[in-house]
PDB file of C-alpha atoms in Angstrom:
ATOM      1  CA  MET Q  40     -82.951 -66.813  38.156  1.00 41.00           C
ATOM      2  CA  ASN Q  41     -83.331 -63.604  39.618  1.00 47.00           C
ATOM      3  CA  GLN Q  42     -81.759 -60.467  37.524  1.00 51.00           C
ATOM      4  CA  PHE Q  43     -79.827 -57.535  39.338  1.00 52.00           C
ATOM      5  CA  ASN Q  44     -83.571 -54.894  39.373  1.00 71.00           C
ATOM      6  CA  ILE Q  45     -81.188 -51.528  37.965  1.00 80.00           C
ATOM      7  CA  ALA Q  46     -84.826 -49.320  38.364  1.00 80.00           C
ATOM      8  CA  GLU Q  47     -84.387 -50.060  41.902  1.00 80.00           C
ATOM      9  CA  LEU Q  48     -81.059 -49.617  43.017  1.00 80.00           C
ATOM     10  CA  THR Q  49     -81.187 -46.525  41.030  1.00 84.00           C
ATOM     11  CA  THR Q  50     -84.275 -45.334  42.931  1.00 85.00           C
ATOM     12  CA  ALA Q  51     -82.562 -46.635  46.382  1.00 83.00           C
ATOM     13  CA  LEU Q  52     -79.659 -44.150  45.522  1.00 87.00           C
ATOM     14  CA  ILE Q  53     -81.446 -41.178  44.375  1.00 88.00           C
ATOM     15  CA  ASN Q  54     -83.912 -41.442  47.454  1.00 88.00           C
ATOM     16  CA  ARG Q  55     -80.848 -41.477  49.774  1.00 90.00           C
ATOM     17  CA  TRP Q  56     -78.827 -38.704  48.147  1.00 91.00           C
ATOM     18  CA  LYS Q  57     -78.334 -36.917  51.183  1.00 91.00           C
ATOM     19  CA  PHE Q  58     -76.576 -39.380  52.786  1.00 92.00           C
ATOM     20  CA  ILE Q  59     -74.685 -40.246  50.123  1.00 92.00           C
ATOM     21  CA  VAL Q  60     -73.876 -36.793  50.143  1.00 93.00           C
ATOM     22  CA  VAL Q  61     -73.134 -35.997  54.246  1.00 93.00           C
ATOM     23  CA  PHE Q  62     -70.874 -39.123  54.384  1.00 93.00           C
ATOM     24  CA  THR Q  63     -68.943 -38.497  51.623  1.00 93.00           C
ATOM     25  CA  ILE Q  64     -67.940 -34.971  52.742  1.00 94.00           C
ATOM     26  CA  ALA Q  65     -67.863 -36.423  56.728  1.00 94.00           C
ATOM     27  CA  ALA Q  66     -65.245 -38.414  55.253  1.00 92.00           C
ATOM     28  CA  VAL Q  67     -63.040 -35.419  53.430  1.00 92.00           C
ATOM     29  CA  ALA Q  68     -64.009 -33.571  56.771  1.00 92.00           C
ATOM     30  CA  ILE Q  69     -62.177 -36.337  58.725  1.00 92.00           C
ATOM     31  CA  ALA Q  70     -59.299 -36.527  56.593  1.00 87.00           C
ATOM     32  CA  ALA Q  71     -58.709 -33.343  56.231  1.00 86.00           C
ATOM     33  CA  GLY Q  72     -59.100 -33.105  60.628  1.00 88.00           C
ATOM     34  CA  ALA Q  73     -56.100 -36.294  60.636  1.00 85.00           C
ATOM     35  CA  THR Q  74     -53.575 -34.827  58.950  1.00 79.00           C
ATOM     36  CA  PHE Q  75     -53.551 -31.981  61.060  1.00 82.00           C
ATOM     37  CA  PHE Q  76     -52.548 -34.234  63.566  1.00 83.00           C
ATOM     38  CA  ILE Q  77     -50.150 -35.806  61.086  1.00 84.00           C
ATOM     39  CA  THR Q  78     -46.210 -35.023  61.674  1.00 85.00           C
ATOM     40  CA  PRO Q  79     -44.999 -33.209  57.988  1.00 91.00           C
ATOM     41  CA  LYS Q  80     -42.102 -34.305  56.098  1.00 94.00           C
ATOM     42  CA  TYR Q  81     -40.626 -32.509  52.982  1.00 95.00           C
ATOM     43  CA  THR Q  82     -38.895 -34.132  50.290  1.00 96.00           C
ATOM     44  CA  ALA Q  83     -35.255 -33.379  48.564  1.00 97.00           C
ATOM     45  CA  THR Q  84     -34.293 -34.242  45.305  1.00 96.00           C
ATOM     46  CA  THR Q  85     -30.370 -34.048  43.660  1.00 96.00           C
ATOM     47  CA  LYS Q  86     -29.692 -35.451  39.916  1.00 95.00           C
ATOM     48  CA  PHE Q  87     -26.416 -36.137  38.126  1.00 95.00           C
ATOM     49  CA  LEU Q  88     -25.310 -38.276  35.808  1.00 92.00           C
ATOM     50  CA  PRO Q  89     -21.825 -40.777  36.360  1.00 90.00           C
ATOM     51  CA  GLY Q  90     -18.845 -39.698  35.449  1.00 84.00           C
ATOM     52  CA  ASN Q  91     -16.647 -41.579  32.999  1.00 78.00           C
ATOM     53  CA  VAL Q  92     -14.338 -44.372  34.750  1.00 71.00           C
ATOM     54  CA  VAL Q  93     -12.353 -44.372  31.604  1.00 68.00           C
ATOM     55  CA  LEU Q  94     -11.256 -40.988  32.065  1.00 67.00           C
ATOM     56  CA  ALA Q  95      -9.232 -42.428  35.603  1.00 67.00           C
ATOM     57  CA  ASP Q  96      -7.047 -43.824  33.052  1.00 66.00           C
ATOM     58  CA  LYS Q  97      -3.894 -42.823  33.203  1.00 65.00           C
ATOM     59  CA  ALA Q  98      -3.233 -42.998  29.016  1.00 63.00           C
ATOM     60  CA  ARG Q  99      -5.463 -40.130  29.228  1.00 61.00           C
ATOM     61  CA  LEU Q 100      -3.198 -37.497  30.892  1.00 59.00           C
ATOM     62  CA  PHE Q 101      -0.012 -38.435  28.678  1.00 59.00           C
ATOM     63  CA  ASN Q 102      -1.339 -38.904  24.891  1.00 59.00           C
ATOM     64  CA  ASP Q 103      -3.447 -35.921  23.507  1.00 56.00           C
ATOM     65  CA  GLU Q 104      -4.283 -38.043  20.283  1.00 56.00           C
ATOM     66  CA  ILE Q 105      -6.925 -39.486  22.179  1.00 52.00           C
ATOM     67  CA  GLN Q 106      -7.924 -37.246  24.950  1.00 52.00           C
ATOM     68  CA  HIS Q 107     -10.942 -35.853  22.897  1.00 55.00           C
ATOM     69  CA  LEU Q 108     -11.858 -39.552  22.598  1.00 58.00           C
ATOM     70  CA  TYR Q 109     -13.510 -39.996  26.429  1.00 63.00           C
ATOM     71  CA  SER Q 110     -16.487 -38.685  26.658  1.00 69.00           C
ATOM     72  CA  PHE Q 111     -16.773 -36.443  29.951  1.00 72.00           C
ATOM     73  CA  PHE Q 112     -20.379 -38.414  31.443  1.00 79.00           C
ATOM     74  CA  GLY Q 113     -20.261 -42.451  32.314  1.00 80.00           C
ATOM     75  CA  SER Q 114     -22.260 -45.391  30.799  1.00 81.00           C
ATOM     76  CA  GLY Q 115     -25.355 -46.884  32.509  1.00 83.00           C
ATOM     77  CA  ASP Q 116     -23.372 -49.641  34.092  1.00 86.00           C
ATOM     78  CA  ASP Q 117     -21.338 -46.663  35.868  1.00 86.00           C
ATOM     79  CA  LEU Q 118     -24.974 -45.462  36.548  1.00 89.00           C
ATOM     80  CA  ASP Q 119     -25.673 -48.907  38.351  1.00 90.00           C
ATOM     81  CA  ARG Q 120     -22.535 -48.492  40.125  1.00 89.00           C
ATOM     82  CA  LEU Q 121     -23.085 -45.705  41.561  1.00 90.00           C
ATOM     83  CA  MET Q 122     -26.951 -46.624  42.608  1.00 92.00           C
ATOM     84  CA  SER Q 123     -25.694 -49.986  44.105  1.00 92.00           C
ATOM     85  CA  MET Q 124     -22.883 -47.304  46.416  1.00 92.00           C
ATOM     86  CA  ALA Q 125     -25.083 -45.406  47.359  1.00 94.00           C
ATOM     87  CA  SER Q 126     -27.766 -48.211  48.548  1.00 93.00           C
ATOM     88  CA  MET Q 127     -24.872 -50.297  50.684  1.00 94.00           C
ATOM     89  CA  ASP Q 128     -25.438 -50.366  54.165  1.00 94.00           C
ATOM     90  CA  THR Q 129     -22.048 -48.487  55.112  1.00 93.00           C
ATOM     91  CA  SER Q 130     -22.756 -45.851  52.968  1.00 94.00           C
ATOM     92  CA  LEU Q 131     -26.925 -45.587  54.661  1.00 96.00           C
ATOM     93  CA  LYS Q 132     -24.647 -45.853  57.981  1.00 96.00           C
ATOM     94  CA  GLN Q 133     -22.150 -42.873  57.263  1.00 96.00           C
ATOM     95  CA  VAL Q 134     -25.893 -40.705  56.758  1.00 97.00           C
ATOM     96  CA  ILE Q 135     -26.942 -42.045  59.622  1.00 97.00           C
ATOM     97  CA  HIS Q 136     -23.782 -41.258  61.710  1.00 96.00           C
ATOM     98  CA  ALA Q 137     -23.574 -38.148  60.353  1.00 96.00           C
ATOM     99  CA  PHE Q 138     -26.900 -36.536  61.182  1.00 97.00           C
ATOM    100  CA  ASP Q 139     -28.325 -39.095  64.599  1.00 96.00           C
ATOM    101  CA  LEU Q 140     -31.256 -41.021  62.401  1.00 97.00           C
ATOM    102  CA  THR Q 141     -31.481 -43.185  64.847  1.00 96.00           C
ATOM    103  CA  ASN Q 142     -33.330 -40.696  67.359  1.00 96.00           C
ATOM    104  CA  TYR Q 143     -34.828 -39.058  64.620  1.00 96.00           C
ATOM    105  CA  TYR Q 144     -36.732 -42.567  64.101  1.00 95.00           C
ATOM    106  CA  LYS Q 145     -36.764 -43.170  67.839  1.00 94.00           C
ATOM    107  CA  ILE Q 146     -35.097 -46.627  67.458  1.00 95.00           C
ATOM    108  CA  LYS Q 147     -34.555 -47.798  71.314  1.00 92.00           C
ATOM    109  CA  GLU Q 148     -31.989 -50.574  71.232  1.00 91.00           C
ATOM    110  CA  LYS Q 149     -29.435 -52.540  73.952  1.00 90.00           C
ATOM    111  CA  ASP Q 150     -28.397 -53.798  71.192  1.00 94.00           C
ATOM    112  CA  ALA Q 151     -26.528 -51.793  68.898  1.00 91.00           C
ATOM    113  CA  GLY Q 152     -26.143 -53.665  66.111  1.00 93.00           C
ATOM    114  CA  MET Q 153     -30.017 -54.529  66.126  1.00 95.00           C
ATOM    115  CA  GLY Q 154     -30.563 -50.530  66.473  1.00 95.00           C
ATOM    116  CA  MET Q 155     -28.783 -49.715  63.351  1.00 96.00           C
ATOM    117  CA  TYR Q 156     -30.955 -52.217  61.862  1.00 96.00           C
ATOM    118  CA  LYS Q 157     -33.707 -51.136  62.153  1.00 96.00           C
ATOM    119  CA  THR Q 158     -33.037 -47.981  61.507  1.00 97.00           C
ATOM    120  CA  ILE Q 159     -31.485 -48.590  58.148  1.00 97.00           C
ATOM    121  CA  ARG Q 160     -34.627 -49.820  57.268  1.00 96.00           C
ATOM    122  CA  GLN Q 161     -36.888 -46.891  58.951  1.00 96.00           C
ATOM    123  CA  PHE Q 162     -34.442 -44.547  56.766  1.00 97.00           C
ATOM    124  CA  LYS Q 163     -35.278 -46.633  53.805  1.00 96.00           C
ATOM    125  CA  LYS Q 164     -38.480 -45.950  53.631  1.00 95.00           C
ATOM    126  CA  ASP Q 165     -37.890 -42.215  53.572  1.00 96.00           C
ATOM    127  CA  LEU Q 166     -35.098 -42.526  50.963  1.00 97.00           C
ATOM    128  CA  SER Q 167     -35.869 -43.528  46.913  1.00 96.00           C
ATOM    129  CA  LEU Q 168     -33.039 -43.949  44.775  1.00 95.00           C
ATOM    130  CA  VAL Q 169     -34.195 -43.869  40.994  1.00 94.00           C
ATOM    131  CA  LYS Q 170     -32.485 -44.925  37.563  1.00 92.00           C
ATOM    132  CA  THR Q 171     -34.627 -41.965  35.013  1.00 90.00           C
ATOM    133  CA  VAL Q 172     -34.649 -42.705  31.688  1.00 86.00           C
ATOM    134  CA  ASN Q 173     -32.192 -40.243  30.314  1.00 86.00           C
ATOM    135  CA  ASN Q 174     -29.661 -42.396  32.523  1.00 86.00           C
ATOM    136  CA  GLU Q 175     -29.642 -39.748  35.538  1.00 91.00           C
ATOM    137  CA  LEU Q 176     -29.775 -40.693  39.382  1.00 94.00           C
ATOM    138  CA  GLU Q 177     -32.248 -39.425  41.541  1.00 95.00           C
ATOM    139  CA  ILE Q 178     -31.789 -39.493  45.269  1.00 96.00           C
ATOM    140  CA  SER Q 179     -35.227 -37.763  47.219  1.00 97.00           C
ATOM    141  CA  CYS Q 180     -34.760 -38.190  51.021  1.00 97.00           C
ATOM    142  CA  ALA Q 181     -38.149 -37.127  53.289  1.00 96.00           C
ATOM    143  CA  HIS Q 182     -37.348 -35.834  56.748  1.00 96.00           C
ATOM    144  CA  GLN Q 183     -39.838 -33.860  59.056  1.00 95.00           C
ATOM    145  CA  SER Q 184     -36.996 -30.687  58.613  1.00 95.00           C
ATOM    146  CA  LYS Q 185     -36.617 -29.341  55.367  1.00 95.00           C
ATOM    147  CA  ASP Q 186     -33.273 -28.249  56.163  1.00 96.00           C
ATOM    148  CA  THR Q 187     -31.970 -31.889  56.960  1.00 97.00           C
ATOM    149  CA  ALA Q 188     -34.400 -32.895  53.971  1.00 97.00           C
ATOM    150  CA  ALA Q 189     -31.821 -31.590  51.547  1.00 97.00           C
ATOM    151  CA  ALA Q 190     -28.650 -31.964  53.323  1.00 97.00           C
ATOM    152  CA  ILE Q 191     -29.320 -35.219  53.190  1.00 97.00           C
ATOM    153  CA  VAL Q 192     -29.515 -35.726  50.223  1.00 96.00           C
ATOM    154  CA  ASN Q 193     -26.576 -33.629  49.114  1.00 97.00           C
ATOM    155  CA  PHE Q 194     -24.002 -35.329  52.064  1.00 97.00           C
ATOM    156  CA  MET Q 195     -25.142 -38.187  50.274  1.00 96.00           C
ATOM    157  CA  THR Q 196     -24.103 -36.547  46.948  1.00 95.00           C
ATOM    158  CA  ASP Q 197     -20.692 -36.083  48.050  1.00 94.00           C
ATOM    159  CA  GLN Q 198     -19.860 -38.712  50.098  1.00 93.00           C
ATOM    160  CA  LEU Q 199     -20.412 -41.167  46.882  1.00 93.00           C
ATOM    161  CA  ALA Q 200     -18.456 -38.613  44.905  1.00 91.00           C
ATOM    162  CA  ALA Q 201     -15.706 -38.775  47.096  1.00 91.00           C
ATOM    163  CA  LYS Q 202     -15.539 -42.712  47.266  1.00 91.00           C
ATOM    164  CA  MET Q 203     -15.124 -43.681  44.041  1.00 86.00           C
ATOM    165  CA  LYS Q 204     -12.746 -40.665  43.625  1.00 86.00           C
ATOM    166  CA  ASN Q 205     -11.230 -42.228  46.484  1.00 89.00           C
ATOM    167  CA  ILE Q 206     -11.287 -46.264  44.380  1.00 86.00           C
ATOM    168  CA  TRP Q 207      -9.784 -44.571  41.624  1.00 83.00           C
ATOM    169  CA  LYS Q 208      -6.796 -43.361  43.905  1.00 86.00           C
ATOM    170  CA  LEU Q 209      -6.317 -46.377  46.168  1.00 88.00           C
ATOM    171  CA  GLN Q 210      -5.550 -48.540  43.064  1.00 86.00           C
ATOM    172  CA  TYR Q 211      -3.146 -45.660  41.858  1.00 86.00           C
ATOM    173  CA  GLU Q 212      -1.612 -45.400  45.500  1.00 87.00           C
ATOM    174  CA  LYS Q 213      -1.297 -49.128  45.211  1.00 90.00           C
ATOM    175  CA  ILE Q 214       0.563 -49.161  42.130  1.00 88.00           C
ATOM    176  CA  ASN Q 215       2.907 -46.987  43.110  1.00 89.00           C
ATOM    177  CA  VAL Q 216       3.845 -48.586  45.563  1.00 91.00           C
ATOM    178  CA  GLN Q 217       4.825 -51.644  43.988  1.00 92.00           C
ATOM    179  CA  LEU Q 218       5.988 -49.774  41.541  1.00 91.00           C
ATOM    180  CA  ASP Q 219       7.742 -47.703  44.471  1.00 91.00           C
ATOM    181  CA  SER Q 220       9.388 -51.178  45.924  1.00 93.00           C
ATOM    182  CA  SER Q 221      10.854 -52.380  42.056  1.00 93.00           C
ATOM    183  CA  ILE Q 222      12.455 -48.388  41.855  1.00 93.00           C
ATOM    184  CA  ALA Q 223      14.464 -49.437  45.453  1.00 94.00           C
ATOM    185  CA  ALA Q 224      15.222 -53.208  44.654  1.00 93.00           C
ATOM    186  CA  ILE Q 225      16.498 -52.241  41.321  1.00 93.00           C
ATOM    187  CA  SER Q 226      18.363 -49.806  42.628  1.00 92.00           C
ATOM    188  CA  ASN Q 227      20.058 -51.688  44.831  1.00 92.00           C
ATOM    189  CA  ASP Q 228      20.867 -54.014  42.343  1.00 90.00           C
ATOM    190  CA  TYR Q 229      22.680 -51.396  40.028  1.00 89.00           C
ATOM    191  CA  ASN Q 230      24.481 -49.644  43.860  1.00 89.00           C
ATOM    192  CA  ASN Q 231      26.009 -53.462  44.293  1.00 88.00           C
ATOM    193  CA  LEU Q 232      27.322 -53.348  40.884  1.00 86.00           C
ATOM    194  CA  PHE Q 233      28.497 -50.263  40.459  1.00 84.00           C
ATOM    195  CA  ASN Q 234      30.795 -50.623  43.853  1.00 83.00           C
ATOM    196  CA  THR Q 235      32.191 -53.975  42.827  1.00 80.00           C
ATOM    197  CA  ALA Q 236      32.373 -53.419  38.938  1.00 72.00           C
ATOM    198  CA  THR Q 237      36.238 -52.662  37.079  1.00 71.00           C
ATOM    199  CA  SER Q 238      36.752 -50.261  34.382  1.00 66.00           C
ATOM    200  CA  ASN Q 239      37.471 -53.598  32.104  1.00 69.00           C
ATOM    201  CA  ASP Q 240      33.859 -55.263  33.203  1.00 77.00           C
ATOM    202  CA  ALA Q 241      32.431 -55.184  30.203  1.00 80.00           C
ATOM    203  CA  ILE Q 242      29.478 -57.986  31.430  1.00 83.00           C
ATOM    204  CA  VAL Q 243      29.043 -56.009  34.328  1.00 82.00           C
ATOM    205  CA  LYS Q 244      28.441 -52.598  32.196  1.00 83.00           C
ATOM    206  CA  THR Q 245      26.338 -53.861  30.036  1.00 88.00           C
ATOM    207  CA  LYS Q 246      23.790 -55.459  33.122  1.00 88.00           C
ATOM    208  CA  MET Q 247      24.288 -51.603  34.625  1.00 88.00           C
ATOM    209  CA  SER Q 248      22.819 -50.300  31.384  1.00 90.00           C
ATOM    210  CA  VAL Q 249      19.887 -52.253  31.005  1.00 91.00           C
ATOM    211  CA  LEU Q 250      18.854 -51.573  35.071  1.00 92.00           C
ATOM    212  CA  LEU Q 251      19.522 -48.145  34.657  1.00 91.00           C
ATOM    213  CA  SER Q 252      17.167 -47.812  31.292  1.00 92.00           C
ATOM    214  CA  GLN Q 253      14.428 -50.075  33.342  1.00 92.00           C
ATOM    215  CA  LEU Q 254      14.735 -47.250  36.431  1.00 93.00           C
ATOM    216  CA  GLU Q 255      14.663 -44.394  33.892  1.00 92.00           C
ATOM    217  CA  GLN Q 256      11.713 -46.600  32.528  1.00 91.00           C
ATOM    218  CA  LEU Q 257       9.950 -46.907  35.592  1.00 91.00           C
ATOM    219  CA  ASN Q 258      10.537 -43.808  37.677  1.00 91.00           C
ATOM    220  CA  LYS Q 259       8.689 -42.193  33.972  1.00 87.00           C
ATOM    221  CA  LEU Q 260       5.559 -45.011  35.626  1.00 87.00           C
ATOM    222  CA  SER Q 261       5.983 -43.416  38.816  1.00 89.00           C
ATOM    223  CA  ILE Q 262       4.997 -39.834  37.943  1.00 87.00           C
ATOM    224  CA  GLU Q 263       2.741 -40.631  35.217  1.00 83.00           C
ATOM    225  CA  THR Q 264       1.184 -43.327  38.311  1.00 85.00           C
ATOM    226  CA  LYS Q 265       1.269 -40.235  40.446  1.00 85.00           C
ATOM    227  CA  MET Q 266      -0.045 -37.440  38.881  1.00 82.00           C
ATOM    228  CA  ALA Q 267      -3.488 -39.950  37.634  1.00 79.00           C
ATOM    229  CA  ALA Q 268      -3.898 -40.560  41.552  1.00 80.00           C
ATOM    230  CA  ALA Q 269      -3.265 -36.475  41.710  1.00 80.00           C
ATOM    231  CA  THR Q 270      -5.717 -35.835  39.368  1.00 78.00           C
ATOM    232  CA  THR Q 271      -8.746 -38.735  39.412  1.00 80.00           C
ATOM    233  CA  PRO Q 272     -11.607 -37.190  36.898  1.00 79.00           C
ATOM    234  CA  GLU Q 273     -15.677 -36.101  38.651  1.00 81.00           C
ATOM    235  CA  ALA Q 274     -17.295 -39.423  39.424  1.00 84.00           C
ATOM    236  CA  LEU Q 275     -20.484 -37.605  39.274  1.00 89.00           C
ATOM    237  CA  ILE Q 276     -21.781 -34.697  37.170  1.00 91.00           C
ATOM    238  CA  VAL Q 277     -24.185 -32.665  39.289  1.00 93.00           C
ATOM    239  CA  LEU Q 278     -27.478 -31.658  37.525  1.00 92.00           C
ATOM    240  CA  GLU Q 279     -29.574 -30.320  39.639  1.00 90.00           C
ATOM    241  CA  LYS Q 280     -27.946 -29.876  43.771  1.00 93.00           C
ATOM    242  CA  ALA Q 281     -31.160 -30.456  45.767  1.00 95.00           C
ATOM    243  CA  SER Q 282     -32.078 -27.162  47.817  1.00 94.00           C
ATOM    244  CA  ILE Q 283     -34.326 -26.623  51.117  1.00 94.00           C
ATOM    245  CA  PRO Q 284     -38.129 -27.674  50.133  1.00 94.00           C
ATOM    246  CA  ALA Q 285     -40.866 -25.026  49.796  1.00 88.00           C
ATOM    247  CA  LYS Q 286     -44.043 -27.035  50.134  1.00 90.00           C
ATOM    248  CA  ILE Q 287     -45.047 -30.123  52.373  1.00 89.00           C
ATOM    249  CA  SER Q 288     -44.852 -33.884  50.539  1.00 89.00           C
ATOM    250  CA  TRP Q 289     -46.466 -35.823  53.271  1.00 79.00           C
ATOM    251  CA  PRO Q 290     -49.207 -35.448  53.810  1.00 84.00           C
ATOM    252  CA  ASN Q 291     -50.276 -34.190  50.410  1.00 81.00           C
ATOM    253  CA  LYS Q 292     -53.798 -32.673  50.821  1.00 81.00           C
ATOM    254  CA  ALA Q 293     -53.855 -32.554  47.148  1.00 82.00           C
ATOM    255  CA  VAL Q 294     -54.086 -36.412  46.948  1.00 86.00           C
ATOM    256  CA  VAL Q 295     -55.371 -37.652  50.651  1.00 86.00           C
ATOM    257  CA  LEU Q 296     -58.484 -35.167  50.491  1.00 88.00           C
ATOM    258  CA  PRO Q 297     -59.394 -36.300  46.649  1.00 92.00           C
ATOM    259  CA  LEU Q 298     -59.305 -39.830  48.179  1.00 93.00           C
ATOM    260  CA  ALA Q 299     -60.594 -39.413  51.104  1.00 91.00           C
ATOM    261  CA  ALA Q 300     -64.221 -38.115  49.218  1.00 93.00           C
ATOM    262  CA  LEU Q 301     -63.948 -41.572  46.782  1.00 95.00           C
ATOM    263  CA  LEU Q 302     -63.500 -43.869  49.407  1.00 95.00           C
ATOM    264  CA  GLY Q 303     -66.704 -42.224  51.020  1.00 93.00           C
ATOM    265  CA  LEU Q 304     -68.219 -41.713  48.309  1.00 93.00           C
ATOM    266  CA  ILE Q 305     -68.062 -45.325  47.351  1.00 95.00           C
ATOM    267  CA  PHE Q 306     -68.549 -47.088  50.846  1.00 94.00           C
ATOM    268  CA  SER Q 307     -71.571 -44.947  50.805  1.00 93.00           C
ATOM    269  CA  VAL Q 308     -72.795 -45.669  48.422  1.00 92.00           C
ATOM    270  CA  CYS Q 309     -72.039 -49.547  49.280  1.00 90.00           C
ATOM    271  CA  LEU Q 310     -73.765 -48.712  52.403  1.00 90.00           C
ATOM    272  CA  VAL Q 311     -77.056 -47.450  51.058  1.00 88.00           C
ATOM    273  CA  LEU Q 312     -77.444 -50.710  48.579  1.00 84.00           C
ATOM    274  CA  ILE Q 313     -76.904 -53.139  50.941  1.00 84.00           C
ATOM    275  CA  SER Q 314     -79.435 -51.335  52.822  1.00 83.00           C
ATOM    276  CA  ALA Q 315     -82.188 -51.359  50.534  1.00 75.00           C
ATOM    277  CA  LYS Q 316     -82.009 -55.056  49.826  1.00 64.00           C
ATOM    278  CA  PRO Q 317     -84.104 -55.000  46.076  1.00 54.00           C
ATOM    279  CA  SER Q 318     -86.532 -57.610  45.926  1.00 51.00           C
ATOM    280  CA  ARG Q 319     -84.243 -59.147  42.698  1.00 48.00           C
ATOM    281  CA  PHE Q 320     -80.485 -59.296  42.889  1.00 43.00           C
TER     282      PHE Q 320
END
């Protein structure tokens, strides 16, 4: 059985070291030259923490004894909720329309739906949503314009915060519509009883008293609900607002050139070993 002859292979590599060096240098030079033809991209990043959804509870506003029990920061579930909302196609479409990304990615489709679909796919390649070990959400976006890269990330952050706050606000507004409807119905019943009541009708007066009590409670609840809708808490706390990136993120020469050197070295060594054809292999 033939054995691998280390001595022959080592000798072949030593004899062809110049070829290996030249080939490796050539690979680095080609990679360096190629980077000049690649349109550079800049990456902007923002980090934020989720707001505590419990802070939207109206009971917090009217109970001094429990206000200190609430944390301003949300849980991992709150962060997952924000991450899911940020990655939804409806959210991405708003960004695409705001920054005309369809033209940026040079998507040419007669069908608007297919054009948007392809734009979203391209945008997701430049977008990164990462949940860190510190329970933070990190949003990064790469773009050929450094200003646009930062603007997109900050736009997504503002959009996400506004969307979450609007959800809380809409819930209270729906409750308030129901309260207003109940108040109107009870007020109508009270007015009907008031117009038909006589001074000696004790039962009617009792009913009117009950209705007044209900109206008082509903009016109070309506005021609280309106205040809660007007004072919705922050949905997220920005830790690091995206700033205009100072350097190119792609192509990264610090990564590309060493990688090209490594691949050139490996490939040239393989060529030498194949061409050497050792007697025992």
